[in-house]
């Protein structure tokens, strides 16, 4: 008997047992659970990569916007600050001094904290899975590229340094897991 599996047009379940017997039902159930686990893992991987892309774009766009107040309103209007964890004073209400403080070495959008947020999201979210680490790395790079499109040019040095530092930390974990971290130029 052949049963078409959900979400897979080319995959089918085959059982040599009668599906109306207990043995046949158990066989079908086991095969269906495998497919559901695979489907769930693929969906989780995609969602993880989309989340890190969004997180990366939001953080790097915010960081860049504070470097150039003329582009500030256009960029800031599309950022979900709750998602990136920023709970401070609304960005568009910051004084020039407050904005500089946020992107300073110890500031929330500084290189150190932003790169840590990005790298830790990938590392923790991957649960140590090498494939998810690599997908998360790709998501950060994609988020950086999307932030550049919003910016309309290369992002400022602070964002380039942030990307490099986040990728360096992720690449170290990938190497520790026996993976091969690709060298990406942003």
Short mmCIF file of C-alpha atoms in Angstrom, two decimals:
data_model
loop_
_atom_site.label_atom_id
_atom_site.label_comp_id
_atom_site.label_asym_id
_atom_site.label_seq_id
_atom_site.Cartn_x
_atom_site.Cartn_y
_atom_site.Cartn_z
CA UNK A 1 0.00 0.00 0.00
CA UNK A 2 1.25 3.52 -0.78
CA UNK A 3 0.23 6.59 1.20
CA UNK A 4 1.14 10.08 -0.01
CA UNK A 5 2.94 12.03 2.72
CA UNK A 6 1.97 15.63 3.47
CA UNK A 7 4.31 18.35 2.15
CA UNK A 8 6.15 15.92 -0.10
CA UNK A 9 5.04 15.30 -3.62
CA UNK A 10 7.76 12.78 -4.41
CA UNK A 11 7.98 10.92 -1.10
CA UNK A 12 5.68 8.09 -0.23
CA UNK A 13 5.24 5.73 2.67
CA UNK A 14 5.38 2.05 1.88
CA UNK A 15 4.37 -0.73 4.14
CA UNK A 16 4.36 -4.42 3.44
CA UNK A 17 1.76 -4.93 6.15
CA UNK A 18 -1.94 -4.51 5.99
CA UNK A 19 -2.76 -0.96 7.21
CA UNK A 20 -5.74 -2.33 9.08
CA UNK A 21 -3.62 -4.52 11.35
CA UNK A 22 -1.83 -3.24 14.45
CA UNK A 23 1.56 -3.94 12.83
CA UNK A 24 0.58 -2.00 9.71
CA UNK A 25 -0.73 0.94 11.74
CA UNK A 26 2.47 1.08 13.80
CA UNK A 27 4.61 0.98 10.66
CA UNK A 28 2.67 3.84 9.09
CA UNK A 29 2.78 5.81 12.33
CA UNK A 30 6.58 5.43 12.60
CA UNK A 31 7.13 6.56 9.01
CA UNK A 32 4.74 9.51 9.40
CA UNK A 33 6.56 10.66 12.54
CA UNK A 34 9.85 10.66 10.66
CA UNK A 35 8.38 12.82 7.91
CA UNK A 36 6.80 15.19 10.40
CA UNK A 37 10.11 15.56 12.24
CA UNK A 38 11.88 16.32 8.95
CA UNK A 39 9.21 18.81 7.94
CA UNK A 40 9.33 20.48 11.34
CA UNK A 41 13.12 20.71 11.22
CA UNK A 42 13.03 22.29 7.75
CA UNK A 43 10.39 24.78 8.91
CA UNK A 44 12.39 25.55 12.06
CA UNK A 45 15.58 26.07 10.04
CA UNK A 46 13.82 28.45 7.67
CA UNK A 47 12.21 30.39 10.52
CA UNK A 48 15.54 30.55 12.36
CA UNK A 49 17.30 31.92 9.29
CA UNK A 50 14.54 34.49 8.67
CA UNK A 51 14.67 35.58 12.31
CA UNK A 52 18.42 36.08 12.30
CA UNK A 53 18.17 37.97 9.00
CA UNK A 54 15.59 40.30 10.55
CA UNK A 55 17.58 40.68 13.77
CA UNK A 56 20.75 41.42 11.83
CA UNK A 57 19.05 43.94 9.56
CA UNK A 58 17.35 45.72 12.46
CA UNK A 59 20.46 45.99 14.59
CA UNK A 60 22.76 47.05 11.78
CA UNK A 61 20.24 49.52 10.36
CA UNK A 62 19.76 51.12 13.77
CA UNK A 63 23.47 51.32 14.29
CA UNK A 64 24.01 52.88 10.86
CA UNK A 65 21.14 55.33 11.19
CA UNK A 66 22.72 56.90 14.25
CA UNK A 67 25.86 57.51 12.21
CA UNK A 68 23.93 59.60 9.68
CA UNK A 69 20.94 61.53 11.05
CA UNK A 70 19.83 62.51 7.52
CA UNK A 71 18.85 58.91 6.76
CA UNK A 72 17.50 58.34 10.24
CA UNK A 73 13.73 58.64 9.77
CA UNK A 74 13.54 56.47 6.64
CA UNK A 75 15.52 53.66 8.19
CA UNK A 76 14.10 53.77 11.70
CA UNK A 77 10.47 53.62 10.64
CA UNK A 78 10.74 49.96 9.61
CA UNK A 79 12.61 48.56 12.62
CA UNK A 80 10.95 46.37 15.25
CA UNK A 81 12.79 47.51 18.38
CA UNK A 82 11.02 44.98 20.61
CA UNK A 83 12.36 42.17 18.42
CA UNK A 84 15.96 43.40 18.66
CA UNK A 85 15.64 43.95 22.40
CA UNK A 86 16.01 47.72 22.56
CA UNK A 87 13.82 49.19 25.29
CA UNK A 88 15.41 52.60 25.74
CA UNK A 89 14.26 56.05 24.74
CA UNK A 90 12.65 56.14 21.28
CA UNK A 91 15.46 56.49 18.75
CA UNK A 92 13.91 59.42 16.89
CA UNK A 93 13.74 61.36 20.19
CA UNK A 94 17.44 60.97 21.08
CA UNK A 95 19.74 63.95 21.30
CA UNK A 96 22.95 63.80 19.29
CA UNK A 97 24.85 63.04 22.50
CA UNK A 98 22.47 60.20 23.45
CA UNK A 99 22.78 58.69 19.97
CA UNK A 100 26.57 58.81 20.19
CA UNK A 101 26.39 57.09 23.56
CA UNK A 102 24.26 54.26 22.10
CA UNK A 103 26.88 53.52 19.42
CA UNK A 104 29.87 54.03 21.72
CA UNK A 105 32.13 51.14 22.64
CA UNK A 106 29.91 50.17 25.59
CA UNK A 107 26.61 51.34 24.07
CA UNK A 108 23.66 49.12 23.18
CA UNK A 109 24.28 49.58 19.45
CA UNK A 110 28.08 49.64 19.79
CA UNK A 111 30.23 47.05 18.06
CA UNK A 112 30.69 44.90 21.15
CA UNK A 113 27.05 44.54 22.24
CA UNK A 114 25.57 44.36 18.74
CA UNK A 115 28.01 41.71 17.53
CA UNK A 116 27.41 39.72 20.74
CA UNK A 117 23.62 39.90 20.26
CA UNK A 118 23.87 38.69 16.68
CA UNK A 119 26.39 35.92 17.37
CA UNK A 120 24.64 34.67 20.51
CA UNK A 121 21.27 34.57 18.75
CA UNK A 122 22.79 32.25 16.14
CA UNK A 123 24.83 30.17 18.57
CA UNK A 124 22.08 29.72 21.15
CA UNK A 125 19.35 29.31 18.53
CA UNK A 126 21.30 26.61 16.73
CA UNK A 127 21.41 24.40 19.79
CA UNK A 128 24.87 23.30 18.63
CA UNK A 129 23.58 22.02 15.28
CA UNK A 130 26.24 22.68 12.65
CA UNK A 131 23.75 23.18 9.81
CA UNK A 132 21.78 25.73 11.85
CA UNK A 133 25.00 27.56 12.76
CA UNK A 134 25.83 27.87 9.08
CA UNK A 135 22.27 28.94 8.19
CA UNK A 136 22.35 31.51 10.97
CA UNK A 137 25.66 32.83 9.66
CA UNK A 138 24.10 33.17 6.23
CA UNK A 139 21.15 34.97 7.83
CA UNK A 140 23.43 37.56 9.43
CA UNK A 141 25.12 38.25 6.11
CA UNK A 142 21.74 38.50 4.37
CA UNK A 143 20.52 40.93 7.04
CA UNK A 144 23.64 43.03 6.52
CA UNK A 145 22.99 43.11 2.78
CA UNK A 146 19.37 44.15 3.35
CA UNK A 147 20.52 46.91 5.71
CA UNK A 148 22.88 48.12 2.98
CA UNK A 149 19.99 48.29 0.52
CA UNK A 150 18.02 50.40 2.99
CA UNK A 151 21.08 52.57 3.54
CA UNK A 152 21.58 52.96 -0.19
CA UNK A 153 25.33 52.41 -0.03
CA UNK A 154 27.99 50.57 1.96
CA UNK A 155 27.19 50.67 5.66
CA UNK A 156 29.44 52.76 7.92
CA UNK A 157 32.61 51.26 9.38
CA UNK A 158 30.90 50.55 12.71
CA UNK A 159 28.48 48.16 11.00
CA UNK A 160 31.20 46.52 8.93
CA UNK A 161 33.27 45.95 12.09
CA UNK A 162 30.19 44.62 13.90
CA UNK A 163 29.51 42.13 11.11
CA UNK A 164 33.14 40.97 11.08
CA UNK A 165 33.18 40.50 14.86
CA UNK A 166 29.86 38.58 14.91
CA UNK A 167 30.96 36.30 12.06
CA UNK A 168 34.32 35.70 13.72
CA UNK A 169 32.60 34.40 16.86
CA UNK A 170 30.21 32.20 14.86
CA UNK A 171 33.04 30.92 12.64
CA UNK A 172 34.97 29.88 15.74
CA UNK A 173 32.02 27.77 16.95
CA UNK A 174 31.53 26.31 13.46
CA UNK A 175 35.21 25.32 13.36
CA UNK A 176 34.96 23.78 16.85
CA UNK A 177 32.06 21.65 15.57
CA UNK A 178 34.22 20.46 12.68
CA UNK A 179 32.49 22.64 10.10
CA UNK A 180 33.95 24.83 7.44
CA UNK A 181 33.14 28.50 7.88
CA UNK A 182 33.06 30.27 4.56
CA UNK A 183 34.95 33.52 4.22
CA UNK A 184 32.32 36.14 3.45
CA UNK A 185 33.16 39.66 2.35
CA UNK A 186 30.36 42.05 3.16
#
